[in-house]
């Protein structure tokens, strides 16, 4: 049975009215428990974080945490639980990355924290888990080409900033153009879509974008599989159906399968007004990954 990593064991205390969907991490793990060997994501070591994030930023988190103003920018109140959960989410992505290089597929039922910059937190994101995993591979001497396919409804601004001057990493972001962040960081290929874009228009744009991105000839692919693209999401602004989401995922997985590249799936965003839809969308993504790539 394929391994997957989860932060469901991490507690995060938030006010009842807070829109952060902490319910989905346990919900997705529970939905997939008969199909995956779901393990608690390990906490990442600070020394590994230091391969990607700045020393001053990491020291601040360890010693004093985020100020009220910084917490406001993140959108989450500072707590030890927030830090602990972020450490485990990043650890899950690193563990999934090592699985992918060994078996062809790595799964983290968390992560995709693409708004974090080298020296600051932003948009629910403390650490940029994908950037940290890539930095770790580089430190171990792995020098392959990387493709980041970011299909969260929000542009991966932190990720784009991390790899702006790195020709070995190609960043693709397909997102709602009028969505957060207001200031987009230019990546290698940014596809901004109109509000309420439906299945047909989305999939047409994605097909062309994937063709261009995979021409980078990657040796490893990260897939940020946010489901905030679904209609009725609180923050997504797009209009995909559950069936359209499934086709989106199949297109990514088929590309990885055709090119025989290891793939790491991270969760990304999902804030549907119907919590069951958020869980169903995420669980569907991981099932489709298993169906397409789980037997490699």
XYZ file of C-alpha atoms in Angstrom:
296
model
C 0.000 0.000 0.000
C 1.310 3.456 -0.941
C 2.459 5.763 1.822
C 1.034 9.224 2.359
C 1.837 11.779 5.031
C -0.667 13.748 7.085
C -0.692 16.582 9.620
C -3.973 15.366 11.110
C -2.092 14.607 14.349
C -1.189 18.301 14.751
C -3.584 20.507 16.703
C -4.272 24.088 15.672
C -6.450 26.219 17.909
C -8.464 28.799 15.979
C -11.614 30.815 16.685
C -14.781 29.056 15.529
C -15.426 31.694 12.890
C -11.964 31.439 11.303
C -12.104 30.417 7.604
C -8.940 28.288 7.658
C -10.174 24.734 6.893
C -8.301 22.786 9.551
C -11.032 20.099 9.345
C -9.890 18.943 5.923
C -6.567 17.415 6.982
C -8.164 14.814 9.212
C -11.101 14.508 6.819
C -8.971 13.619 3.808
C -6.810 11.210 5.828
C -9.952 9.458 7.056
C -11.456 9.316 3.551
C -8.325 7.601 2.208
C -7.438 5.329 5.113
C -8.435 2.140 3.251
C -6.480 3.096 0.127
C -3.280 4.565 1.543
C -0.892 3.881 4.383
C -1.430 7.292 6.010
C 1.420 8.135 8.359
C 1.982 11.166 10.590
C 4.176 13.600 8.701
C 7.554 13.965 10.413
C 8.724 17.371 11.602
C 11.385 18.845 9.375
C 14.726 19.774 10.912
C 15.578 23.456 11.296
C 18.898 22.753 9.590
C 17.021 21.663 6.469
C 14.776 24.737 6.567
C 17.953 26.827 6.660
C 18.878 25.508 3.223
C 16.034 27.595 1.770
C 14.894 30.191 4.323
C 16.958 33.056 5.706
C 18.675 32.697 9.107
C 17.055 35.833 10.541
C 13.566 34.650 9.657
C 14.074 31.199 11.148
C 15.611 32.632 14.303
C 12.660 34.982 14.711
C 10.202 32.097 14.452
C 12.146 30.049 16.982
C 12.647 32.822 19.523
C 9.702 35.196 19.381
C 7.313 34.136 16.642
C 5.350 36.505 14.449
C 4.235 39.960 15.518
C 0.566 40.927 15.431
C 1.129 42.732 12.133
C 2.955 39.753 10.629
C 0.240 37.388 11.838
C -2.322 39.588 10.126
C -0.399 39.231 6.858
C -0.327 35.465 7.305
C -4.007 35.378 8.171
C -3.485 33.107 11.191
C -2.863 33.972 14.850
C 0.618 33.065 16.049
C 0.876 30.021 18.298
C 3.240 27.172 18.994
C 0.658 24.891 17.385
C 0.861 26.891 14.153
C 4.643 26.523 14.080
C 4.536 22.823 14.922
C 1.988 22.133 12.221
C 4.097 24.006 9.638
C 7.172 21.975 10.582
C 5.268 18.724 10.045
C 3.701 19.893 6.782
C 7.135 20.696 5.354
C 8.476 17.398 6.687
C 5.674 15.564 4.922
C 6.580 17.131 1.598
C 10.245 16.215 2.013
C 9.321 12.617 2.916
C 6.981 12.454 -0.100
C 9.745 13.809 -2.329
C 12.109 11.051 -1.247
C 9.317 8.508 -1.853
C 8.788 9.892 -5.361
C 12.444 9.584 -6.278
C 12.446 5.994 -5.022
C 9.060 4.756 -6.243
C 7.781 7.297 -8.790
C 5.017 8.808 -6.616
C 5.056 10.748 -3.355
C 1.950 11.955 -1.508
C 1.604 14.602 1.183
C -1.928 15.197 2.502
C -0.789 18.715 3.449
C 1.714 21.235 2.092
C 1.606 23.363 -1.010
C 2.469 26.458 1.066
C 3.463 28.485 -1.952
C 3.051 32.014 -0.546
C 6.022 31.767 1.846
C 9.121 33.719 0.787
C 12.714 33.029 1.826
C 12.482 35.596 4.595
C 8.805 36.039 5.426
C 5.473 34.317 5.967
C 2.383 35.165 3.970
C -1.072 33.839 3.091
C -1.419 30.934 5.588
C 2.177 29.869 4.751
C 5.176 29.864 7.116
C 7.580 27.695 5.097
C 7.704 27.055 1.376
C 7.683 23.272 1.580
C 8.452 22.609 -2.087
C 11.373 25.060 -2.105
C 12.736 23.434 1.054
C 12.505 19.946 -0.472
C 14.330 21.099 -3.611
C 17.028 22.808 -1.517
C 17.532 19.569 0.410
C 17.947 17.573 -2.804
C 20.494 20.089 -4.073
C 22.430 19.851 -0.803
C 22.543 16.069 -1.259
C 24.054 16.480 -4.716
C 20.922 15.845 -6.804
C 21.130 18.176 -9.807
C 18.111 17.254 -11.925
C 15.632 19.613 -13.553
C 12.424 20.362 -11.639
C 8.938 21.351 -12.783
C 6.454 22.871 -10.325
C 2.876 22.629 -11.586
C 0.872 24.929 -9.332
C -2.864 24.677 -9.989
C -4.055 26.236 -6.747
C -6.467 29.102 -7.476
C -3.897 31.586 -6.140
C -0.629 32.433 -7.860
C 2.409 30.843 -6.224
C 4.152 34.140 -5.547
C 6.613 32.852 -2.952
C 7.620 29.917 -5.132
C 8.165 32.198 -8.126
C 10.378 34.448 -6.003
C 12.433 31.486 -4.768
C 13.270 30.274 -8.268
C 13.311 33.483 -10.300
C 16.990 33.123 -11.133
C 17.185 29.316 -11.217
C 17.065 27.959 -14.783
C 16.892 24.371 -13.488
C 13.430 24.936 -11.954
C 10.420 25.779 -14.144
C 7.428 27.268 -12.322
C 3.950 27.046 -13.841
C 1.033 28.731 -12.103
C -2.542 28.606 -13.432
C -4.719 30.788 -11.213
C -7.517 33.328 -10.977
C -5.965 36.573 -12.210
C -7.954 38.891 -9.913
C -7.273 36.741 -6.869
C -4.761 37.028 -4.042
C -1.917 37.935 -4.165
C -2.624 41.381 -5.558
C 1.003 41.694 -6.699
C 1.983 38.619 -8.662
C 5.607 37.492 -8.765
C 6.563 36.587 -12.329
C 7.225 32.865 -12.730
C 8.320 31.005 -15.823
C 4.736 30.577 -17.027
C 1.788 32.348 -15.398
C -1.714 31.798 -16.737
C -4.223 34.164 -15.176
C -7.873 33.235 -15.686
C -11.047 35.285 -15.443
C -13.397 34.936 -12.495
C -15.842 32.011 -12.730
C -13.847 30.280 -15.497
C -15.653 27.002 -16.220
C -14.405 23.492 -16.932
C -14.021 23.799 -20.694
C -12.116 27.102 -20.702
C -9.922 26.022 -17.780
C -8.963 22.688 -19.316
C -8.195 24.295 -22.677
C -5.827 26.769 -21.012
C -4.271 24.029 -18.901
C -3.577 21.758 -21.856
C -1.504 24.421 -23.584
C 0.280 25.362 -20.361
C 1.246 21.772 -19.556
C 2.602 21.260 -23.047
C 4.889 24.250 -22.617
C 5.889 23.370 -19.046
C 6.783 19.744 -19.723
C 8.994 20.902 -22.595
C 11.388 21.833 -19.758
C 12.088 18.071 -19.670
C 11.917 17.733 -15.887
C 13.498 14.956 -13.862
C 11.038 15.574 -11.000
C 7.562 17.153 -10.894
C 5.825 18.793 -7.934
C 2.065 19.192 -8.229
C 0.274 21.704 -6.015
C -3.237 20.290 -6.360
C -5.355 22.940 -4.640
C -9.102 22.361 -4.920
C -10.000 26.026 -4.366
C -10.645 26.071 -8.126
C -14.023 24.453 -7.425
C -17.157 26.543 -7.749
C -18.496 27.834 -4.422
C -15.037 28.151 -2.870
C -14.763 31.035 -0.396
C -11.528 32.366 -1.891
C -10.995 30.662 -5.246
C -13.045 32.810 -7.679
C -13.055 30.033 -10.311
C -15.930 27.766 -11.374
C -14.815 24.165 -11.851
C -17.102 21.226 -11.185
C -15.911 18.113 -9.366
C -15.779 16.403 -12.769
C -13.702 19.250 -14.199
C -11.347 18.971 -11.239
C -10.935 15.258 -11.963
C -10.073 15.985 -15.590
C -7.564 18.620 -14.487
C -5.817 16.076 -12.283
C -5.868 13.371 -14.947
C -4.175 15.729 -17.397
C -1.302 16.347 -14.978
C -0.949 12.693 -14.041
C -1.031 11.548 -17.656
C 1.742 13.989 -18.549
C 3.889 12.656 -15.714
C 3.109 9.090 -16.753
C 3.892 9.680 -20.430
C 7.240 11.260 -19.600
C 7.918 8.713 -16.822
C 8.804 11.409 -14.298
C 8.579 11.044 -10.494
C 5.681 13.096 -9.147
C 5.089 14.649 -5.731
C 1.511 15.672 -4.902
C 0.942 18.322 -2.233
C -2.475 19.431 -1.067
C -2.710 23.187 -1.621
C -5.810 25.238 -0.841
C -9.468 24.331 -0.564
C -12.019 26.488 1.252
C -15.372 25.443 -0.139
C -18.519 26.725 1.533
C -19.486 23.063 1.670
C -16.780 21.354 3.776
C -17.716 17.960 2.366
C -16.903 19.252 -1.125
C -13.436 20.341 0.003
C -12.694 16.885 1.424
C -14.213 15.104 -1.582
C -12.168 17.172 -4.021
C -8.871 16.539 -2.272
C -9.566 12.827 -1.770
C -10.485 12.492 -5.444
C -7.108 13.981 -6.437
C -5.138 11.437 -4.422
C -7.271 8.549 -5.690
C -6.626 9.618 -9.266
C -2.898 9.847 -8.552
C -2.956 6.270 -7.276
C -4.973 5.130 -10.297
C -2.597 6.726 -12.796
C 0.778 6.365 -11.116
C 0.460 4.097 -8.106
C 1.610 0.947 -9.884
C 4.895 2.350 -11.201
